[in-house]
PDB file of C-alpha atoms in Angstrom:
ATOM      1  CA  MET A   1       6.758   5.661  28.718  1.00  0.00           C
ATOM      2  CA  LYS A   2       9.443   3.221  29.379  1.00  0.00           C
ATOM      3  CA  ASN A   3      10.908   1.782  32.744  1.00  0.00           C
ATOM      4  CA  ALA A   4      14.380   3.341  33.329  1.00  0.00           C
ATOM      5  CA  GLN A   5      15.878  -0.069  33.022  1.00  0.00           C
ATOM      6  CA  GLU A   6      14.564  -0.497  29.371  1.00  0.00           C
ATOM      7  CA  LEU A   7      16.583   2.329  28.328  1.00  0.00           C
ATOM      8  CA  ARG A   8      20.073   1.895  26.775  1.00  0.00           C
ATOM      9  CA  ALA A   9      22.832   3.972  25.338  1.00  0.00           C
ATOM     10  CA  GLY A  10      21.497   5.818  22.376  1.00  0.00           C
ATOM     11  CA  SER A  11      17.958   5.974  23.712  1.00  0.00           C
ATOM     12  CA  THR A  12      16.500   9.585  23.927  1.00  0.00           C
ATOM     13  CA  VAL A  13      14.237  10.684  26.610  1.00  0.00           C
ATOM     14  CA  ARG A  14      12.271  13.858  27.693  1.00  0.00           C
ATOM     15  CA  ILE A  15      13.095  15.217  31.238  1.00  0.00           C
ATOM     16  CA  GLY A  16      11.115  18.259  32.194  1.00  0.00           C
ATOM     17  CA  ASN A  17      10.883  19.796  28.808  1.00  0.00           C
ATOM     18  CA  GLU A  18      14.266  19.102  27.420  1.00  0.00           C
ATOM     19  CA  PRO A  19      15.488  16.216  25.414  1.00  0.00           C
ATOM     20  CA  TYR A  20      18.457  14.056  26.393  1.00  0.00           C
ATOM     21  CA  VAL A  21      20.212  11.253  24.745  1.00  0.00           C
ATOM     22  CA  ILE A  22      21.744   8.464  27.170  1.00  0.00           C
ATOM     23  CA  LEU A  23      25.345   8.172  26.468  1.00  0.00           C
ATOM     24  CA  LYS A  24      26.096   5.332  28.923  1.00  0.00           C
ATOM     25  CA  ALA A  25      23.603   3.270  30.999  1.00  0.00           C
ATOM     26  CA  GLU A  26      24.561   0.842  34.092  1.00  0.00           C
ATOM     27  CA  TYR A  27      22.265  -1.426  35.972  1.00  0.00           C
ATOM     28  CA  ASN A  28      22.973  -1.688  39.718  1.00  0.00           C
ATOM     29  CA  LYS A  29      21.596  -4.029  42.141  1.00  0.00           C
ATOM     30  CA  SER A  30      23.167  -4.419  45.386  1.00  0.00           C
ATOM     31  CA  GLY A  31      22.088  -6.068  48.733  1.00  0.00           C
ATOM     32  CA  ARG A  32      18.692  -5.103  49.971  1.00  0.00           C
ATOM     33  CA  ASN A  33      18.589  -1.811  47.937  1.00  0.00           C
ATOM     34  CA  SER A  34      16.222  -1.489  45.035  1.00  0.00           C
ATOM     35  CA  ALA A  35      17.652  -1.831  41.524  1.00  0.00           C
ATOM     36  CA  MET A  36      19.087   1.356  40.120  1.00  0.00           C
ATOM     37  CA  MET A  37      19.930   2.732  36.900  1.00  0.00           C
ATOM     38  CA  LYS A  38      22.983   5.059  36.414  1.00  0.00           C
ATOM     39  CA  TYR A  39      23.082   7.280  33.267  1.00  0.00           C
ATOM     40  CA  LYS A  40      25.464   9.667  31.561  1.00  0.00           C
ATOM     41  CA  MET A  41      23.277  11.868  29.601  1.00  0.00           C
ATOM     42  CA  LYS A  42      23.702  14.706  27.260  1.00  0.00           C
ATOM     43  CA  ASN A  43      21.280  17.613  26.906  1.00  0.00           C
ATOM     44  CA  LEU A  44      20.423  17.837  23.126  1.00  0.00           C
ATOM     45  CA  LEU A  45      19.595  21.755  23.366  1.00  0.00           C
ATOM     46  CA  ASN A  46      22.619  22.883  25.223  1.00  0.00           C
ATOM     47  CA  GLY A  47      25.075  19.869  25.071  1.00  0.00           C
ATOM     48  CA  ASN A  48      25.629  19.636  28.740  1.00  0.00           C
ATOM     49  CA  ILE A  49      26.740  16.188  29.985  1.00  0.00           C
ATOM     50  CA  SER A  50      25.442  15.079  33.338  1.00  0.00           C
ATOM     51  CA  ASP A  51      25.361  12.060  35.493  1.00  0.00           C
ATOM     52  CA  SER A  52      21.867  10.856  36.893  1.00  0.00           C
ATOM     53  CA  ILE A  53      20.524   8.021  38.955  1.00  0.00           C
ATOM     54  CA  TYR A  54      17.028   6.799  38.695  1.00  0.00           C
ATOM     55  CA  LYS A  55      15.322   3.617  40.206  1.00  0.00           C
ATOM     56  CA  ALA A  56      14.830   0.795  37.787  1.00  0.00           C
ATOM     57  CA  ASP A  57      11.135   0.955  37.745  1.00  0.00           C
ATOM     58  CA  ASP A  58      10.784   4.964  37.334  1.00  0.00           C
ATOM     59  CA  LYS A  59       8.845   5.666  34.285  1.00  0.00           C
ATOM     60  CA  MET A  60      10.582   7.993  31.666  1.00  0.00           C
ATOM     61  CA  ASP A  61       9.276   9.610  28.696  1.00  0.00           C
ATOM     62  CA  ASP A  62      11.097   8.443  25.508  1.00  0.00           C
ATOM     63  CA  ILE A  63      10.933  10.458  22.350  1.00  0.00           C
ATOM     64  CA  ARG A  64      11.571   9.935  18.765  1.00  0.00           C
ATOM     65  CA  LEU A  65      13.819  12.288  16.988  1.00  0.00           C
ATOM     66  CA  ASP A  66      13.832  13.027  13.177  1.00  0.00           C
ATOM     67  CA  LYS A  67      17.097  12.168  11.298  1.00  0.00           C
ATOM     68  CA  VAL A  68      18.071  13.428   7.938  1.00  0.00           C
ATOM     69  CA  LYS A  69      20.897  11.884   5.777  1.00  0.00           C
ATOM     70  CA  ALA A  70      23.516  14.575   5.346  1.00  0.00           C
ATOM     71  CA  VAL A  71      27.090  15.059   4.145  1.00  0.00           C
ATOM     72  CA  TYR A  72      29.799  17.050   6.000  1.00  0.00           C
ATOM     73  CA  SER A  73      30.901  20.043   3.852  1.00  0.00           C
ATOM     74  CA  TYR A  74      33.090  22.301   5.896  1.00  0.00           C
ATOM     75  CA  ASN A  75      33.806  24.337   8.868  1.00  0.00           C
ATOM     76  CA  ASP A  76      33.487  28.138   8.713  1.00  0.00           C
ATOM     77  CA  GLY A  77      34.871  28.849  11.935  1.00  0.00           C
ATOM     78  CA  ASP A  78      31.785  29.264  13.954  1.00  0.00           C
ATOM     79  CA  PHE A  79      29.585  26.525  12.384  1.00  0.00           C
ATOM     80  CA  TYR A  80      30.147  23.080  10.877  1.00  0.00           C
ATOM     81  CA  VAL A  81      28.253  23.103   7.759  1.00  0.00           C
ATOM     82  CA  PHE A  82      26.396  19.962   6.451  1.00  0.00           C
ATOM     83  CA  SER A  83      24.376  19.397   3.298  1.00  0.00           C
ATOM     84  CA  ASN A  84      21.236  17.340   2.651  1.00  0.00           C
ATOM     85  CA  PRO A  85      22.207  15.284  -0.510  1.00  0.00           C
ATOM     86  CA  GLU A  86      18.636  15.127  -1.895  1.00  0.00           C
ATOM     87  CA  THR A  87      17.656  18.784  -1.279  1.00  0.00           C
ATOM     88  CA  TRP A  88      21.130  20.471  -0.989  1.00  0.00           C
ATOM     89  CA  ASP A  89      19.754  22.543   1.944  1.00  0.00           C
ATOM     90  CA  GLN A  90      22.747  23.538   4.174  1.00  0.00           C
ATOM     91  CA  ILE A  91      22.441  22.452   8.012  1.00  0.00           C
ATOM     92  CA  GLU A  92      24.557  24.432  10.381  1.00  0.00           C
ATOM     93  CA  LEU A  93      25.677  22.950  13.926  1.00  0.00           C
ATOM     94  CA  LYS A  94      28.135  24.312  16.505  1.00  0.00           C
ATOM     95  CA  ASP A  95      30.968  22.307  17.702  1.00  0.00           C
ATOM     96  CA  GLU A  96      29.262  21.650  21.085  1.00  0.00           C
ATOM     97  CA  ASP A  97      26.436  19.966  19.185  1.00  0.00           C
ATOM     98  CA  LEU A  98      28.776  17.471  17.654  1.00  0.00           C
ATOM     99  CA  GLY A  99      30.498  15.891  20.661  1.00  0.00           C
ATOM    100  CA  ASP A 100      32.544  13.064  19.939  1.00  0.00           C
ATOM    101  CA  ALA A 101      31.796  13.381  16.271  1.00  0.00           C
ATOM    102  CA  LEU A 102      34.449  15.817  15.857  1.00  0.00           C
ATOM    103  CA  ASN A 103      37.024  12.994  16.370  1.00  0.00           C
ATOM    104  CA  TYR A 104      36.023  11.521  13.050  1.00  0.00           C
ATOM    105  CA  LEU A 105      34.667  14.300  10.756  1.00  0.00           C
ATOM    106  CA  GLU A 106      36.085  14.588   7.277  1.00  0.00           C
ATOM    107  CA  GLU A 107      34.894  16.431   4.158  1.00  0.00           C
ATOM    108  CA  GLY A 108      32.572  14.323   2.300  1.00  0.00           C
ATOM    109  CA  MET A 109      31.527  12.032   5.205  1.00  0.00           C
ATOM    110  CA  GLU A 110      28.061  10.780   5.081  1.00  0.00           C
ATOM    111  CA  LEU A 111      25.925  10.716   8.481  1.00  0.00           C
ATOM    112  CA  GLU A 112      22.632  11.622   9.896  1.00  0.00           C
ATOM    113  CA  VAL A 113      21.720  15.126  11.318  1.00  0.00           C
ATOM    114  CA  VAL A 114      19.337  14.776  14.360  1.00  0.00           C
ATOM    115  CA  TYR A 115      16.448  17.066  14.639  1.00  0.00           C
ATOM    116  CA  TYR A 116      14.211  17.907  17.524  1.00  0.00           C
ATOM    117  CA  GLU A 117      11.172  19.738  16.909  1.00  0.00           C
ATOM    118  CA  SER A 118      12.374  20.888  13.380  1.00  0.00           C
ATOM    119  CA  THR A 119      15.943  22.170  14.997  1.00  0.00           C
ATOM    120  CA  PRO A 120      19.105  20.345  14.183  1.00  0.00           C
ATOM    121  CA  VAL A 121      20.697  19.288  17.598  1.00  0.00           C
ATOM    122  CA  ALA A 122      23.359  16.599  16.922  1.00  0.00           C
ATOM    123  CA  VAL A 123      24.623  14.309  14.510  1.00  0.00           C
ATOM    124  CA  GLU A 124      24.779  10.530  14.519  1.00  0.00           C
ATOM    125  CA  LEU A 125      27.982   8.821  12.978  1.00  0.00           C
ATOM    126  CA  PRO A 126      28.152   5.421  11.182  1.00  0.00           C
ATOM    127  CA  THR A 127      28.717   2.778  13.708  1.00  0.00           C
ATOM    128  CA  PHE A 128      31.974   2.161  12.046  1.00  0.00           C
ATOM    129  CA  VAL A 129      34.576   4.362  10.251  1.00  0.00           C
ATOM    130  CA  GLU A 130      37.739   3.692   8.345  1.00  0.00           C
ATOM    131  CA  ARG A 131      40.722   6.141   8.963  1.00  0.00           C
ATOM    132  CA  GLN A 132      44.297   6.091   8.292  1.00  0.00           C
ATOM    133  CA  ILE A 133      46.922   6.001  11.017  1.00  0.00           C
ATOM    134  CA  THR A 134      49.135   9.002  10.568  1.00  0.00           C
ATOM    135  CA  TYR A 135      51.419   8.434  13.336  1.00  0.00           C
ATOM    136  CA  THR A 136      52.235   5.525  15.803  1.00  0.00           C
ATOM    137  CA  GLU A 137      55.437   4.324  17.411  1.00  0.00           C
ATOM    138  CA  PRO A 138      56.821   0.954  15.995  1.00  0.00           C
ATOM    139  CA  GLY A 139      55.759  -2.062  17.894  1.00  0.00           C
ATOM    140  CA  LEU A 140      58.620  -3.672  19.942  1.00  0.00           C
ATOM    141  CA  ARG A 141      59.641  -7.230  19.625  1.00  0.00           C
ATOM    142  CA  GLY A 142      58.825  -9.370  22.866  1.00  0.00           C
ATOM    143  CA  ASP A 143      55.799  -7.110  23.771  1.00  0.00           C
ATOM    144  CA  THR A 144      53.483  -9.496  22.264  1.00  0.00           C
ATOM    145  CA  SER A 145      52.098 -11.437  25.225  1.00  0.00           C
ATOM    146  CA  GLY A 146      48.551 -10.570  26.175  1.00  0.00           C
ATOM    147  CA  LYS A 147      46.582  -7.836  24.950  1.00  0.00           C
ATOM    148  CA  VAL A 148      49.211  -4.886  24.606  1.00  0.00           C
ATOM    149  CA  MET A 149      48.103  -1.665  22.927  1.00  0.00           C
ATOM    150  CA  LYS A 150      49.689   1.518  21.869  1.00  0.00           C
ATOM    151  CA  SER A 151      48.672   5.210  20.912  1.00  0.00           C
ATOM    152  CA  ALA A 152      48.159   5.879  17.224  1.00  0.00           C
ATOM    153  CA  LYS A 153      46.887   9.214  15.652  1.00  0.00           C
ATOM    154  CA  ILE A 154      44.550   8.991  12.834  1.00  0.00           C
ATOM    155  CA  ASN A 155      44.215  11.377   9.937  1.00  0.00           C
ATOM    156  CA  THR A 156      41.638  13.601  11.780  1.00  0.00           C
ATOM    157  CA  GLY A 157      44.001  14.255  14.595  1.00  0.00           C
ATOM    158  CA  PHE A 158      42.268  12.043  17.145  1.00  0.00           C
ATOM    159  CA  GLU A 159      44.226   9.427  19.144  1.00  0.00           C
ATOM    160  CA  ILE A 160      43.096   5.760  19.864  1.00  0.00           C
ATOM    161  CA  GLN A 161      44.632   2.589  21.249  1.00  0.00           C
ATOM    162  CA  VAL A 162      45.659   0.114  18.536  1.00  0.00           C
ATOM    163  CA  PRO A 163      47.535  -3.340  18.947  1.00  0.00           C
ATOM    164  CA  LEU A 164      51.187  -3.390  18.604  1.00  0.00           C
ATOM    165  CA  PHE A 165      51.089  -4.942  15.051  1.00  0.00           C
ATOM    166  CA  VAL A 166      49.349  -1.852  13.501  1.00  0.00           C
ATOM    167  CA  GLU A 167      51.955   0.479  11.670  1.00  0.00           C
ATOM    168  CA  GLN A 168      51.895   4.082  10.455  1.00  0.00           C
ATOM    169  CA  ASP A 169      49.992   4.736   7.032  1.00  0.00           C
ATOM    170  CA  GLU A 170      47.797   1.709   7.670  1.00  0.00           C
ATOM    171  CA  TRP A 171      44.026   1.830   7.490  1.00  0.00           C
ATOM    172  CA  ILE A 172      41.893   0.702  10.352  1.00  0.00           C
ATOM    173  CA  LYS A 173      38.184   0.202  11.187  1.00  0.00           C
ATOM    174  CA  ILE A 174      37.076   2.157  14.300  1.00  0.00           C
ATOM    175  CA  ASP A 175      33.828   1.630  16.403  1.00  0.00           C
ATOM    176  CA  THR A 176      32.506   5.065  16.819  1.00  0.00           C
ATOM    177  CA  ARG A 177      30.340   3.964  20.038  1.00  0.00           C
ATOM    178  CA  SER A 178      33.353   3.153  22.007  1.00  0.00           C
ATOM    179  CA  ASN A 179      36.118   4.734  20.097  1.00  0.00           C
ATOM    180  CA  GLU A 180      38.078   1.263  19.950  1.00  0.00           C
ATOM    181  CA  TYR A 181      40.040  -0.285  17.183  1.00  0.00           C
ATOM    182  CA  VAL A 182      38.225  -3.129  15.216  1.00  0.00           C
ATOM    183  CA  GLU A 183      40.592  -4.404  12.702  1.00  0.00           C
ATOM    184  CA  ARG A 184      43.075  -3.470   9.921  1.00  0.00           C
ATOM    185  CA  ILE A 185      41.658  -3.092   6.390  1.00  0.00           C
ATOM    186  CA  LYS A 186      43.276  -3.022   2.992  1.00  0.00           C
ATOM    187  CA  ARG A 187      42.952   0.071   0.677  1.00  0.00           C
TER     188      ARG A 187
END
């Protein structure tokens, strides 16, 4: 058991009989009111995302989930198929189980499959991924004061914001927790 204020994004808790992962946690203390925690949570069994508010000292049942290394193989239309590189067992997940991971999924990508009571329920991406920019508008001279960003599409079709100096066909490093550009890389 943990106090609600001890839980952070990525923590897993059991509410009722269902497991949840906390996607976003905000601490809020205002005036004479007691401290509150506001969470954006994902139900690991059905994929529903909801917002919840708890008192900071509420007790919550934290849980540990099993994780297995896996490699993304292919999509057969209904399922995304992963394989365990040690046993070559196939693991199937639906698109609603993958959430934001769909933005970065590529054949041969290594990640971890998360199990709840021996059922695969989600995947955990590496913190950083490297992807190629397939389309972005050229940066304009004179637009360089301050932190000016532009849209760029990466090779999986996902769009992120990048600085003006990033050009098409360059490779970049992306933080998968925040979907934010980190830096250009050479390949």
